[in-house]
Amino acid sequence: MSQKYTVPRGTKDILPSEIPFWHYIESSSRSLFGLYNYQEIRTPIFEHTELFERGIGDATDIVEKEMYTFTDKGNRRLTLRPEGTAPLVRAYVQNSIYAKSKVAKLYYCGPMFRYERPQSGRYRQFHQIGVECLGNALPIADAEVIAMGVHLFDELGLSGLSVTINSVGCAVCRPVIEERLKQFIGMNLENLCEDCNRRFDSRPLRILDCKNVTCKTYMTGLPDIRNSLCHECTDHFNYVVGYIDNLGIRFQINPQLVRGLDYYTRTTFEIVSDQLGAQNALCGGGRYDGLVSQLGGPATPAVGFAFGIERAVMILQELSDYHQKVNPLIYMAPVGFDQVAKCFLLVDRIRRAGYRVELEAGKTDLKSHLKQADKLDARLVLIYGETEAEQGNILVRRMTDRTQESVDFDAVLEFLLAEFGPGHG
Ligand code: ATP
Ligand code: MG
C-alpha cells in the first residue's frame, strides 16, 4: 500500500461540515465591526523575525519558545506570524496610515502559528480575528473595544461568557508595581519554575501569567497591582470600568491579569467561556501605548483585542440553538420526473431570495426523498408531485415536528419569510 499522509501535529483540516460555523463567525464579525466604523487590513503570513522579537518582547513564551522561524534562500530570518498586532502596527507605520487620520480603526482575520503543546482548543496553526484602535488615548476607546467584543459574542449567541479586566500601569507606575511584586515573589523565588526565575529581574510581571500550577500557588496573597497605579492610570481604569458598567456589561476585576505579551500598558482584559475546559480564554486584549513608537512610528496610543475562531466554533457547537443561526437547508422534492422543471424554477426563485436549497432531481419517490432530506439535516421539505401540480400548490413538511401544510405555489417566498425571516442572500 502506498504511503498515507496526515496533517502536521497541531494542525487540522476544517471540513465542510464545520465551515458554516466559520462563515457565520467571519461574516458576523465583519458586519459588526463595520457598525463601529472599522476597516479590514491584510498583512503577510510571514514577517521579519525581528518584528516579533521587538514587538512582542523577547521574554515572552511566544518569542522564547513558540515561533516558527526559518531562513529563506536569500538568508533572511523570517517567522510565521504568531499574532496579528505587531504585523498590523508594522503596516500602520510602513504605510503612514497615521498621517491619513488621527484615529485608525482596523481589523484582521487569518491564521496564526505557535509551536505549543497541542490539546483541545490549542493548535499550532489557529485562526484569530482581531481589532485595533490606533490614535485614541481616551478610556472611552478601551471601553468601546471591550463593548464591541461583548456585542459580537452576544450577536453570535455565545452564552456563558464573562469579562475580566485589570490595569498593568504605564511607564511611570510600572517600575513601582514591579518593585512591589519582586518583594513579594522574591520570598518564594527558589520554589518557582525556571522561566519565572529567569524573568524575575527583567520582567517580573510575566510571572503572574505563568501557567505552572506550582508557581500559581505561590501567588496567593499577592499585593493588588492597582494600589500601585499612578493617578492617571487609576483615573483611566475607573473611567473604563464606569463606561462598560454603564452599558450593563458584567465584568470582574482580576488584579493578576497581565496577559502573555510584553506590550500592554494600562487596560488588559480577557473574555473567558465556561464551555471551553482548560483553554477557557476566548478573547484577550488591552491597551498598548508604547508599541507603535517602539516599532519606529510616531508615539501613538492603541487598544485592541483578538479572539480565537477555533474556540468560538467549539462554543457554538456546544450550543443546541446554533441551528437557528446558520441558514437552514430547504430540500426540494419533485415527485415524478415530470415535475423537475417546475421545481427547478421554484428553487431558482428561492435561492435568489437568499435561502439555501437542495434540489434532488435524481430521486422521484417521496420515501427516498424524505430519507435523503433527513440525511442532509434539512429543516423543510418542499414536496411537488402530480396532485400539487394539478392544484397549483406545494406541500411543505417541517422536518423538526413532521407537520405538513399546503402552500400556494406562488406564495412560497412569503411562507419562507414567515418561517425563517429574510433570506441571507
Ligand atoms: P492562552 O492563555 O489560551 O494561551 P493567549 O493569552 O496566548 O491564550 P492571545 O495571544 O491573547 O492568547 O490570543 C487571543 C486568543 O487567541 C485566545 O484567547 C485564544 O482564543 C486564541 N488562541 C491563542 N493561542 C491559541 C492556540 N494555540 N490555539 C487556538 N487558539 C489560540
Ligand atoms: Mg498562549
Short mmCIF file of C-alpha atoms and ligand atoms in Angstrom, two decimals:
data_model
loop_
_atom_site.label_atom_id
_atom_site.label_comp_id
_atom_site.label_asym_id
_atom_site.label_seq_id
_atom_site.Cartn_x
_atom_site.Cartn_y
_atom_site.Cartn_z
CA MET A 1 0.00 0.00 0.00
CA SER A 2 1.25 3.47 -0.76
CA GLN A 3 2.21 5.91 1.98
CA LYS A 4 -0.66 7.76 3.70
CA TYR A 5 -0.11 11.35 4.68
CA THR A 6 -1.59 13.16 7.66
CA VAL A 7 -1.62 16.81 8.70
CA PRO A 8 1.36 18.03 10.75
CA ARG A 9 0.91 17.76 14.53
CA GLY A 10 -1.15 20.60 15.95
CA THR A 11 -2.89 21.46 12.67
CA LYS A 12 -6.22 20.30 11.30
CA ASP A 13 -8.43 20.31 8.26
CA ILE A 14 -11.55 22.41 8.59
CA LEU A 15 -14.07 20.12 6.98
CA PRO A 16 -17.19 21.20 5.08
CA SER A 17 -19.43 20.23 8.00
CA GLU A 18 -17.67 22.79 10.20
CA ILE A 19 -17.41 25.53 7.60
CA PRO A 20 -20.88 27.05 8.21
CA PHE A 21 -19.71 27.98 11.72
CA TRP A 22 -16.60 29.64 10.31
CA HIS A 23 -18.55 31.62 7.75
CA TYR A 24 -21.07 32.61 10.37
CA ILE A 25 -18.38 33.90 12.74
CA GLU A 26 -16.39 35.63 10.00
CA SER A 27 -19.35 37.34 8.36
CA SER A 28 -20.92 38.40 11.67
CA SER A 29 -17.57 39.90 12.74
CA ARG A 30 -17.16 41.81 9.50
CA SER A 31 -20.62 43.33 9.60
CA LEU A 32 -20.46 44.15 13.30
CA PHE A 33 -17.02 45.79 13.04
CA GLY A 34 -18.45 47.80 10.16
CA LEU A 35 -21.05 49.24 12.53
CA TYR A 36 -18.20 50.58 14.67
CA ASN A 37 -16.57 52.01 11.55
CA TYR A 38 -13.67 49.57 11.43
CA GLN A 39 -11.90 48.60 8.20
CA GLU A 40 -10.07 45.42 7.33
CA ILE A 41 -6.33 45.17 6.78
CA ARG A 42 -4.47 42.11 5.46
CA THR A 43 -0.78 41.62 6.16
CA PRO A 44 1.60 38.82 5.06
CA ILE A 45 1.58 35.46 6.82
CA PHE A 46 5.32 35.80 7.48
CA GLU A 47 7.36 38.76 8.64
CA HIS A 48 10.95 39.52 9.61
CA THR A 49 11.67 37.66 12.86
CA GLU A 50 12.93 40.85 14.46
CA LEU A 51 9.46 42.40 14.27
CA PHE A 52 8.14 39.85 16.76
CA GLU A 53 11.26 39.79 18.92
CA ARG A 54 10.97 43.52 19.32
CA GLY A 55 7.19 43.87 19.18
CA ILE A 56 6.02 41.01 21.38
CA GLY A 57 9.04 41.09 23.69
CA ASP A 58 11.88 38.62 23.95
CA ALA A 59 10.96 37.46 27.47
CA THR A 60 7.59 36.08 26.38
CA ASP A 61 6.65 32.44 25.82
CA ILE A 62 5.80 33.23 22.23
CA VAL A 63 9.23 34.59 21.35
CA GLU A 64 11.24 32.28 23.58
CA LYS A 65 9.59 29.01 22.62
CA GLU A 66 6.75 29.18 20.17
CA MET A 67 7.81 30.84 16.94
CA TYR A 68 8.08 29.08 13.59
CA THR A 69 11.24 30.74 12.38
CA PHE A 70 13.22 29.86 9.26
CA THR A 71 15.87 31.25 6.98
CA ASP A 72 14.85 31.66 3.35
CA LYS A 73 17.05 31.14 0.31
CA GLY A 74 18.09 34.80 0.48
CA ASN A 75 19.32 34.26 4.05
CA ARG A 76 16.54 36.31 5.62
CA ARG A 77 15.29 35.36 9.10
CA LEU A 78 11.55 35.06 8.77
CA THR A 79 8.78 33.96 11.14
CA LEU A 80 5.24 32.73 10.52
CA ARG A 81 3.17 35.31 12.39
CA PRO A 82 2.27 34.13 15.91
CA GLU A 83 -0.14 37.05 16.44
CA GLY A 84 -1.64 39.92 14.49
CA THR A 85 -0.89 43.11 16.42
CA ALA A 86 2.82 43.54 15.67
CA PRO A 87 2.28 42.99 11.89
CA LEU A 88 -0.67 45.40 11.90
CA VAL A 89 1.38 48.06 13.67
CA ARG A 90 4.25 47.43 11.24
CA ALA A 91 1.84 48.03 8.35
CA TYR A 92 0.41 51.11 10.08
CA VAL A 93 3.88 52.62 10.35
CA GLN A 94 5.21 51.46 6.97
CA ASN A 95 2.19 52.82 5.09
CA SER A 96 1.97 56.04 7.17
CA ILE A 97 -1.64 55.27 7.99
CA TYR A 98 -1.26 57.66 10.96
CA ALA A 99 -0.84 60.56 8.52
CA LYS A 100 -4.25 59.94 6.92
CA SER A 101 -6.40 60.37 10.00
CA LYS A 102 -5.86 60.82 13.71
CA VAL A 103 -7.62 57.59 14.59
CA ALA A 104 -7.37 54.35 12.61
CA LYS A 105 -9.78 51.53 13.40
CA LEU A 106 -8.62 48.31 11.81
CA TYR A 107 -9.41 44.60 11.98
CA TYR A 108 -7.80 41.45 10.66
CA CYS A 109 -8.68 37.81 10.28
CA GLY A 110 -6.44 34.87 9.49
CA PRO A 111 -4.12 32.06 10.54
CA MET A 112 -1.51 32.39 13.30
CA PHE A 113 1.24 29.94 14.17
CA ARG A 114 2.65 28.96 17.55
CA TYR A 115 4.72 25.94 18.46
CA GLU A 116 2.66 24.95 21.51
CA ARG A 117 1.66 21.64 23.04
CA PRO A 118 -1.45 20.70 21.06
CA GLN A 119 -4.58 19.92 23.08
CA SER A 120 -8.28 20.67 22.91
CA GLY A 121 -8.64 24.31 21.78
CA ARG A 122 -4.89 24.70 21.33
CA TYR A 123 -3.32 24.26 17.92
CA ARG A 124 -0.08 25.11 16.17
CA GLN A 125 -1.95 26.72 13.32
CA PHE A 126 -5.04 28.52 14.60
CA HIS A 127 -7.09 31.49 13.46
CA GLN A 128 -7.71 34.83 15.03
CA ILE A 129 -9.97 37.76 14.38
CA GLY A 130 -8.65 40.92 15.96
CA VAL A 131 -9.37 44.63 16.13
CA GLU A 132 -7.03 47.53 16.86
CA CYS A 133 -7.97 51.15 17.51
CA LEU A 134 -4.91 53.35 16.99
CA GLY A 135 -4.62 57.03 17.88
CA ASN A 136 -7.10 57.30 20.74
CA ALA A 137 -5.73 57.55 24.29
CA LEU A 138 -9.09 58.14 25.96
CA PRO A 139 -10.62 55.48 28.23
CA ILE A 140 -13.72 55.54 26.02
CA ALA A 141 -11.60 53.81 23.34
CA ASP A 142 -10.81 50.91 25.70
CA ALA A 143 -14.48 50.74 26.67
CA GLU A 144 -15.61 50.75 23.03
CA VAL A 145 -13.23 47.91 22.14
CA ILE A 146 -14.48 45.81 25.06
CA ALA A 147 -18.09 46.66 24.25
CA MET A 148 -17.54 45.66 20.63
CA GLY A 149 -16.22 42.24 21.70
CA VAL A 150 -19.16 41.70 24.02
CA HIS A 151 -21.58 42.89 21.33
CA LEU A 152 -20.09 40.46 18.80
CA PHE A 153 -20.29 37.46 21.11
CA ASP A 154 -23.87 38.41 22.07
CA GLU A 155 -24.72 38.64 18.38
CA LEU A 156 -23.18 35.22 17.76
CA GLY A 157 -25.30 33.85 20.59
CA LEU A 158 -22.32 32.67 22.64
CA SER A 159 -23.51 32.31 26.21
CA GLY A 160 -21.58 31.55 29.40
CA LEU A 161 -19.00 34.28 28.80
CA SER A 162 -17.50 36.62 31.35
CA VAL A 163 -15.25 39.65 31.09
CA THR A 164 -12.23 40.07 33.34
CA ILE A 165 -10.35 43.35 33.44
CA ASN A 166 -7.24 44.83 35.03
CA SER A 167 -4.69 47.60 34.62
CA VAL A 168 -0.97 46.93 34.38
CA GLY A 169 0.06 50.60 34.63
CA CYS A 170 2.24 52.75 32.43
CA ALA A 171 5.90 53.75 32.12
CA VAL A 172 5.51 55.90 35.25
CA CYS A 173 3.99 53.40 37.68
CA ARG A 174 5.14 50.10 36.19
CA PRO A 175 8.52 50.25 37.99
CA VAL A 176 6.70 50.71 41.31
CA ILE A 177 4.39 47.79 40.56
CA GLU A 178 7.34 45.63 39.56
CA GLU A 179 9.25 46.50 42.72
CA ARG A 180 6.31 45.52 44.95
CA LEU A 181 5.83 42.30 43.05
CA LYS A 182 9.50 41.45 43.36
CA GLN A 183 9.39 41.98 47.10
CA PHE A 184 6.52 39.53 47.34
CA ILE A 185 7.68 36.97 44.78
CA GLY A 186 11.29 37.14 45.98
CA MET A 187 10.30 35.37 49.19
CA ASN A 188 9.50 32.20 47.26
CA LEU A 189 11.72 32.53 44.24
CA GLU A 190 13.55 29.23 44.75
CA ASN A 191 10.22 27.38 44.59
CA LEU A 192 9.19 28.90 41.26
CA CYS A 193 9.93 27.43 37.83
CA GLU A 194 12.97 28.14 35.69
CA ASP A 195 11.10 30.61 33.44
CA CYS A 196 9.87 32.61 36.42
CA ASN A 197 13.39 32.77 37.85
CA ARG A 198 14.78 33.96 34.56
CA ARG A 199 12.10 36.64 34.26
CA PHE A 200 12.31 37.81 37.87
CA ASP A 201 14.77 40.62 37.23
CA SER A 202 13.77 41.91 33.83
CA ARG A 203 10.03 41.07 33.56
CA PRO A 204 8.56 40.29 36.99
CA LEU A 205 5.02 40.94 35.71
CA ARG A 206 5.39 37.95 33.39
CA ILE A 207 5.49 35.69 36.44
CA LEU A 208 1.80 36.41 37.08
CA ASP A 209 1.00 34.85 33.71
CA CYS A 210 2.95 31.63 34.36
CA LYS A 211 0.76 28.62 33.63
CA ASN A 212 2.74 26.35 36.00
CA VAL A 213 0.42 25.09 38.75
CA THR A 214 3.09 25.18 41.47
CA CYS A 215 4.03 28.75 40.61
CA LYS A 216 0.38 29.76 40.77
CA THR A 217 0.07 28.51 44.36
CA TYR A 218 2.75 30.98 45.45
CA MET A 219 0.73 33.90 44.07
CA THR A 220 -1.97 33.82 46.75
CA GLY A 221 -1.88 36.89 48.91
CA LEU A 222 -0.19 38.89 46.18
CA PRO A 223 -0.47 42.67 46.63
CA ASP A 224 -3.16 44.20 44.40
CA ILE A 225 -1.39 45.86 41.44
CA ARG A 226 -3.99 48.60 41.38
CA ASN A 227 -2.81 50.05 44.67
CA SER A 228 0.47 50.95 42.97
CA LEU A 229 -1.01 52.61 39.89
CA CYS A 230 -0.28 56.31 39.33
CA HIS A 231 -3.15 58.82 39.42
CA GLU A 232 -3.54 58.92 35.65
CA CYS A 233 -3.69 55.13 35.37
CA THR A 234 -6.14 54.89 38.26
CA ASP A 235 -8.37 57.52 36.65
CA HIS A 236 -8.14 55.82 33.28
CA PHE A 237 -9.07 52.45 34.77
CA ASN A 238 -12.01 53.88 36.72
CA TYR A 239 -13.38 55.55 33.59
CA VAL A 240 -13.10 52.35 31.52
CA VAL A 241 -14.84 50.35 34.22
CA GLY A 242 -17.51 53.05 34.63
CA TYR A 243 -18.24 53.17 30.89
CA ILE A 244 -18.68 49.44 30.48
CA ASP A 245 -20.67 49.21 33.70
CA ASN A 246 -22.99 51.86 32.28
CA LEU A 247 -23.65 49.67 29.25
CA GLY A 248 -24.69 46.86 31.56
CA ILE A 249 -21.65 44.71 30.72
CA ARG A 250 -20.93 42.30 33.53
CA PHE A 251 -17.26 42.07 34.46
CA GLN A 252 -14.87 41.15 37.22
CA ILE A 253 -11.67 42.87 38.17
CA ASN A 254 -8.73 40.47 38.43
CA PRO A 255 -5.58 42.20 39.74
CA GLN A 256 -3.44 39.31 38.46
CA LEU A 257 -4.49 39.52 34.83
CA VAL A 258 -1.36 40.61 32.93
CA ARG A 259 -1.59 38.65 29.63
CA GLY A 260 1.22 36.98 27.74
CA LEU A 261 2.65 39.81 25.67
CA ASP A 262 5.05 42.49 26.79
CA TYR A 263 3.48 45.42 25.03
CA TYR A 264 0.44 46.00 27.22
CA THR A 265 0.00 49.23 29.20
CA ARG A 266 -2.93 50.16 31.40
CA THR A 267 -6.02 48.13 30.45
CA THR A 268 -5.79 44.37 29.99
CA PHE A 269 -8.87 42.22 29.61
CA GLU A 270 -10.00 38.72 28.77
CA ILE A 271 -13.30 37.17 27.84
CA VAL A 272 -13.50 33.60 29.06
CA SER A 273 -16.09 30.91 28.50
CA ASP A 274 -17.33 28.28 30.94
CA GLN A 275 -17.67 25.90 27.98
CA LEU A 276 -14.06 25.61 26.86
CA GLY A 277 -12.50 23.48 29.62
CA ALA A 278 -8.84 24.17 30.41
CA GLN A 279 -8.32 26.50 27.42
CA ASN A 280 -11.07 28.80 28.62
CA ALA A 281 -9.89 32.10 27.13
CA LEU A 282 -11.86 33.08 24.06
CA CYS A 283 -10.63 36.62 23.66
CA GLY A 284 -7.77 38.69 25.02
CA GLY A 285 -6.81 42.29 24.62
CA GLY A 286 -5.72 45.54 26.10
CA ARG A 287 -4.01 48.86 25.61
CA TYR A 288 -0.51 49.12 24.19
CA ASP A 289 0.51 52.77 24.13
CA GLY A 290 4.22 52.13 23.59
CA LEU A 291 4.19 49.67 20.69
CA VAL A 292 3.82 52.00 17.70
CA SER A 293 6.82 54.12 18.71
CA GLN A 294 8.79 51.02 19.64
CA LEU A 295 8.28 49.80 16.08
CA GLY A 296 9.51 53.07 14.62
CA GLY A 297 6.30 55.07 14.28
CA PRO A 298 5.20 58.29 15.95
CA ALA A 299 4.04 57.95 19.58
CA THR A 300 0.50 56.60 19.14
CA PRO A 301 -1.78 55.18 21.82
CA ALA A 302 -3.63 52.00 20.86
CA VAL A 303 -6.02 49.39 22.17
CA GLY A 304 -7.37 46.15 20.73
CA PHE A 305 -8.32 42.52 21.15
CA ALA A 306 -8.07 39.18 19.38
CA PHE A 307 -10.16 36.06 19.68
CA GLY A 308 -9.63 32.51 18.50
CA ILE A 309 -12.04 31.27 15.84
CA GLU A 310 -11.47 27.58 16.74
CA ARG A 311 -12.55 28.28 20.31
CA ALA A 312 -15.59 30.29 19.18
CA VAL A 313 -16.57 27.37 16.92
CA MET A 314 -16.20 24.96 19.85
CA ILE A 315 -18.62 27.01 21.93
CA LEU A 316 -21.09 27.32 19.07
CA GLN A 317 -21.04 23.57 18.51
CA GLU A 318 -21.94 23.04 22.16
CA LEU A 319 -25.00 25.25 21.87
CA SER A 320 -28.17 23.49 20.85
CA ASP A 321 -29.74 26.50 19.19
CA TYR A 322 -26.92 27.08 16.72
CA HIS A 323 -29.17 25.63 14.02
CA GLN A 324 -31.26 28.78 14.27
CA LYS A 325 -28.16 30.77 13.43
CA VAL A 326 -26.97 29.12 10.24
CA ASN A 327 -29.01 29.46 7.06
CA PRO A 328 -31.32 26.42 7.32
CA LEU A 329 -31.45 23.92 4.48
CA ILE A 330 -34.59 23.58 2.40
CA TYR A 331 -34.98 20.37 0.42
CA MET A 332 -36.93 20.42 -2.84
CA ALA A 333 -38.52 17.07 -3.64
CA PRO A 334 -40.00 16.60 -7.10
CA VAL A 335 -42.22 13.51 -7.03
CA GLY A 336 -42.08 12.20 -10.57
CA PHE A 337 -39.72 13.25 -13.34
CA ASP A 338 -42.37 15.48 -14.96
CA GLN A 339 -42.25 17.88 -12.03
CA VAL A 340 -38.48 18.54 -12.16
CA ALA A 341 -38.61 21.57 -14.49
CA LYS A 342 -41.17 23.39 -12.36
CA CYS A 343 -39.18 22.60 -9.19
CA PHE A 344 -36.02 23.94 -10.85
CA LEU A 345 -37.88 27.19 -11.47
CA LEU A 346 -39.04 27.38 -7.87
CA VAL A 347 -35.61 26.74 -6.32
CA ASP A 348 -34.18 29.45 -8.53
CA ARG A 349 -36.66 31.92 -7.04
CA ILE A 350 -35.95 30.73 -3.50
CA ARG A 351 -32.17 30.97 -3.89
CA ARG A 352 -32.44 34.45 -5.34
CA ALA A 353 -34.36 35.38 -2.20
CA GLY A 354 -31.33 34.24 -0.16
CA TYR A 355 -32.33 30.81 1.14
CA ARG A 356 -30.29 27.63 0.92
CA VAL A 357 -31.95 24.94 -1.17
CA GLU A 358 -31.04 21.48 -2.37
CA LEU A 359 -32.92 20.20 -5.43
CA GLU A 360 -32.75 16.43 -5.62
CA ALA A 361 -33.77 15.50 -9.16
CA GLY A 362 -32.20 12.03 -9.10
CA LYS A 363 -34.96 10.64 -6.89
CA THR A 364 -38.62 10.63 -7.80
CA ASP A 365 -40.43 8.87 -4.96
CA LEU A 366 -41.43 10.55 -1.74
CA LYS A 367 -40.00 7.98 0.63
CA SER A 368 -36.46 8.19 -0.67
CA HIS A 369 -36.72 11.99 -0.81
CA LEU A 370 -37.62 12.12 2.88
CA LYS A 371 -34.79 9.78 3.76
CA GLN A 372 -32.34 11.96 1.86
CA ALA A 373 -33.70 15.16 3.44
CA ASP A 374 -33.13 13.61 6.86
CA LYS A 375 -29.60 12.70 5.94
CA LEU A 376 -28.86 16.25 4.81
CA ASP A 377 -30.37 17.64 8.01
CA ALA A 378 -32.89 19.71 6.05
CA ARG A 379 -35.29 21.79 8.09
CA LEU A 380 -38.03 21.94 5.50
CA VAL A 381 -39.03 19.70 2.60
CA LEU A 382 -40.98 21.14 -0.32
CA ILE A 383 -42.92 18.35 -1.97
CA TYR A 384 -44.19 18.79 -5.51
CA GLY A 385 -45.97 15.87 -7.20
CA GLU A 386 -48.77 15.34 -9.63
CA THR A 387 -51.51 16.33 -7.15
CA GLU A 388 -49.71 19.55 -6.19
CA ALA A 389 -49.15 20.35 -9.89
CA GLU A 390 -52.87 19.98 -10.57
CA GLN A 391 -53.85 22.17 -7.62
CA GLY A 392 -51.10 24.77 -8.07
CA ASN A 393 -49.76 24.04 -4.56
CA ILE A 394 -46.62 22.94 -2.77
CA LEU A 395 -46.74 20.60 0.19
CA VAL A 396 -44.43 21.88 2.90
CA ARG A 397 -43.14 19.46 5.53
CA ARG A 398 -41.29 20.61 8.63
CA MET A 399 -38.66 18.04 9.50
CA THR A 400 -38.45 19.09 13.15
CA ASP A 401 -42.03 18.10 14.07
CA ARG A 402 -43.15 16.33 10.84
CA THR A 403 -46.09 18.73 10.41
CA GLN A 404 -47.26 19.45 6.87
CA GLU A 405 -49.24 22.17 5.18
CA SER A 406 -50.25 23.17 1.69
CA VAL A 407 -48.97 26.47 0.35
CA ASP A 408 -49.86 28.21 -2.88
CA PHE A 409 -47.06 27.70 -5.44
CA ASP A 410 -46.70 31.44 -5.86
CA ALA A 411 -46.74 32.13 -2.11
CA VAL A 412 -43.72 30.01 -1.15
CA LEU A 413 -41.44 33.02 -0.62
CA GLU A 414 -43.94 34.62 1.74
CA PHE A 415 -44.15 31.34 3.60
CA LEU A 416 -40.34 31.16 3.97
CA LEU A 417 -40.24 34.74 5.17
CA ALA A 418 -42.73 33.93 7.90
CA GLU A 419 -40.92 30.70 8.77
CA PHE A 420 -37.26 31.81 8.74
CA GLY A 421 -37.20 35.59 8.42
CA PRO A 422 -35.48 37.28 5.47
CA GLY A 423 -33.01 35.21 3.42
CA HIS A 424 -29.29 35.73 3.89
CA GLY A 425 -28.53 36.38 0.24
P1 ATP B 1 -3.93 31.15 26.17
O1 ATP B 1 -3.92 31.71 27.55
O2 ATP B 1 -5.09 30.23 25.92
O3 ATP B 1 -2.62 30.59 25.73
P2 ATP B 1 -3.14 33.59 24.93
O4 ATP B 1 -3.13 34.52 26.05
O5 ATP B 1 -1.88 33.01 24.44
O6 ATP B 1 -4.21 32.41 25.22
P3 ATP B 1 -3.66 35.54 22.89
O7 ATP B 1 -2.30 35.52 22.38
O8 ATP B 1 -4.14 36.73 23.60
O9 ATP B 1 -3.95 34.23 23.73
O10 ATP B 1 -4.69 35.23 21.71
C1 ATP B 1 -6.07 35.55 21.80
C2 ATP B 1 -6.93 34.34 21.58
O11 ATP B 1 -6.44 33.51 20.53
C3 ATP B 1 -7.02 33.39 22.76
O12 ATP B 1 -7.91 33.86 23.72
C4 ATP B 1 -7.49 32.11 22.11
O13 ATP B 1 -8.89 32.13 21.85
C5 ATP B 1 -6.77 32.16 20.78
N1 ATP B 1 -5.55 31.32 20.83
C6 ATP B 1 -4.33 31.65 21.31
N2 ATP B 1 -3.45 30.64 21.15
C7 ATP B 1 -4.14 29.64 20.54
C8 ATP B 1 -3.80 28.32 20.09
N3 ATP B 1 -2.56 27.84 20.21
N4 ATP B 1 -4.77 27.57 19.52
C9 ATP B 1 -6.03 28.05 19.37
N5 ATP B 1 -6.40 29.26 19.76
C10 ATP B 1 -5.49 30.06 20.34
MG MG B 2 -0.88 31.30 24.88
#
